[in-house]
Short mmCIF file of C-alpha atoms in Angstrom, two decimals:
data_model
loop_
_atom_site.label_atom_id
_atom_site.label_comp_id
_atom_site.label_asym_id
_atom_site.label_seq_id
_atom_site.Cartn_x
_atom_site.Cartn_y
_atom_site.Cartn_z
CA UNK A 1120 96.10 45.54 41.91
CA UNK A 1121 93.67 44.94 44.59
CA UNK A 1122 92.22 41.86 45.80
CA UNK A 1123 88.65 42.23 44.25
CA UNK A 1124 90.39 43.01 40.83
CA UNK A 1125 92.14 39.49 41.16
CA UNK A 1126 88.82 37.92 41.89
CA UNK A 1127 86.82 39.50 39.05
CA UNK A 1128 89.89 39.82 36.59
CA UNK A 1129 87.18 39.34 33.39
CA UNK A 1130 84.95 42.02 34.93
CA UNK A 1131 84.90 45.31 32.36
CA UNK A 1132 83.34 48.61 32.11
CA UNK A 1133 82.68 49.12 28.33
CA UNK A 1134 82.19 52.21 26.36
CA UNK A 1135 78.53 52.46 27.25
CA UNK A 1136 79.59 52.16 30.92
CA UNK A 1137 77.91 48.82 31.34
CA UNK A 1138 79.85 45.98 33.46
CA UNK A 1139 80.91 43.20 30.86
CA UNK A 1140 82.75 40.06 31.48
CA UNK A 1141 85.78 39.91 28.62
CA UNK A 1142 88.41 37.03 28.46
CA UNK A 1143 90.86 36.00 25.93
CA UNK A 1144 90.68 32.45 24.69
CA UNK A 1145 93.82 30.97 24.33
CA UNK A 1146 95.34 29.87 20.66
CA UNK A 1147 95.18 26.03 21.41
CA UNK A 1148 91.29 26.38 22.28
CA UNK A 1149 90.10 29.09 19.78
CA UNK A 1150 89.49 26.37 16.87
CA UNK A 1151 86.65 24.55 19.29
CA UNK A 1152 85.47 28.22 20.52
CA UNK A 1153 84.02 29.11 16.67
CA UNK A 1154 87.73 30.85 16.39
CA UNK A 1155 87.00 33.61 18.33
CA UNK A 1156 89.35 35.64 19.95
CA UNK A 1157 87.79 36.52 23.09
CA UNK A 1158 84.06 35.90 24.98
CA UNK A 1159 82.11 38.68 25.73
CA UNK A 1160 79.28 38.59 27.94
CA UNK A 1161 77.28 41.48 29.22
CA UNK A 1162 76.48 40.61 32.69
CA UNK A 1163 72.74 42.30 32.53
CA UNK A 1164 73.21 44.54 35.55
CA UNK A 1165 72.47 48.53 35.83
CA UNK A 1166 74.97 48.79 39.32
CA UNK A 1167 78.87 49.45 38.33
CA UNK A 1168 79.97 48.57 41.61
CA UNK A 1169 81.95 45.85 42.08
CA UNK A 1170 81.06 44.76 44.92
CA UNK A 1171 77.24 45.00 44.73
CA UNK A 1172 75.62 41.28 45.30
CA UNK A 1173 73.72 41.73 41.88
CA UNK A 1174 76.98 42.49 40.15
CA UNK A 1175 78.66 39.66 41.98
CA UNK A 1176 76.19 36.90 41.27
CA UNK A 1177 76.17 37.88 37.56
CA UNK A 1178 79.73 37.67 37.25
CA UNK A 1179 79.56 34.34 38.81
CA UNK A 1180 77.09 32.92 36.62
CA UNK A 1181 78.63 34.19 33.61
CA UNK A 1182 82.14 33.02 34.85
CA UNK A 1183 80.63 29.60 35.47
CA UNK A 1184 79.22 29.61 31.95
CA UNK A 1185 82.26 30.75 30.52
CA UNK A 1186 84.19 28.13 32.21
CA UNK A 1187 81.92 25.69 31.11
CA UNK A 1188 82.49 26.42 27.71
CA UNK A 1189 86.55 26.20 28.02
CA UNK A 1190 86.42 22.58 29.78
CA UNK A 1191 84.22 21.53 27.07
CA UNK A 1192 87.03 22.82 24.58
CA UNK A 1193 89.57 21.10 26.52
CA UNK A 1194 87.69 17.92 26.46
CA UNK A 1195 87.27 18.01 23.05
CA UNK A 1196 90.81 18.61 22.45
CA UNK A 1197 91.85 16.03 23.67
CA UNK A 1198 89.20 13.38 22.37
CA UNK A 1199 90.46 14.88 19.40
CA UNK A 1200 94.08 13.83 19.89
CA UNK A 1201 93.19 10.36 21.16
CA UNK A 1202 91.52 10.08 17.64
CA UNK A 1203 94.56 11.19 15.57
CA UNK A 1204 96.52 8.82 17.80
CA UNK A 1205 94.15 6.23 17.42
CA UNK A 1206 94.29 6.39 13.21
CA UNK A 1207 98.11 6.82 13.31
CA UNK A 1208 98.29 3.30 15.17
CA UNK A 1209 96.01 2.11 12.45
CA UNK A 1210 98.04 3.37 9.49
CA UNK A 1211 101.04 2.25 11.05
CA UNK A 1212 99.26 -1.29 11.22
CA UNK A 1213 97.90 -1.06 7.91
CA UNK A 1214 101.27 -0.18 6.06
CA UNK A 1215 102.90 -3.34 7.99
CA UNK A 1216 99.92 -5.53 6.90
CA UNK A 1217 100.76 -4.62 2.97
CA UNK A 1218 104.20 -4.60 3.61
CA UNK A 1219 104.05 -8.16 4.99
CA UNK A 1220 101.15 -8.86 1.63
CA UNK A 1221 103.49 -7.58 -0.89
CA UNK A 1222 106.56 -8.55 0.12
CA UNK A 1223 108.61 -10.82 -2.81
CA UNK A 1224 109.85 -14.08 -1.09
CA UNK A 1225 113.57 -14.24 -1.34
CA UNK A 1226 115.09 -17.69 -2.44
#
């Protein structure tokens, strides 16, 4: 595969011949992406080539949107994780608080 193809690796031609940019979200990010599969994105440009500036600077707006979009996913993963960690510390501290309440002195 050629160099530009590595560069522009979300850049598509779709059945109406118009340039799109198409990537895959991955599992672990899909439930704070609305579950969708993939993000489509026409890039608004008449040119098909590559390598025209017009083409070039919509791709990287749209691929800086895009990645916007997956470090807010990843963020919110992992504020999410903090909070499940967060409530298992608490219900670990809550069942040795009742445990410690309930508990029958022995004589």
């Amino acid at each position: 595969m050629s160099r530009k193809n590595q560069l522009l690796k979300f850049l598509k031609l779709d059945s109406g011949g118009r340039l799109t940019y198409h990537r895959q979200i991955p599992q672990l990010l899909r439930e704070f992406l609305g579950n969708r599969r993939s993000i489509r994105r026409s890039l608004g440009v008449d040119c098909t080539d590559r390598s025209d500036m017009n083409v070039l600077a919509a791709y990287s707006k749209v691929h800086s949107e895009v990645e916007a979009l997956i470090a807010q996913a990843k963020a919110d993963i992992q504020a999410s994780t903090r909070q499940i960690l967060r409530f298992q510390q608490m219900s670990q501290q809550a069942l040795q608080n009742f445990k410690r309440e309930t508990s029958v002195p022995r004589h």
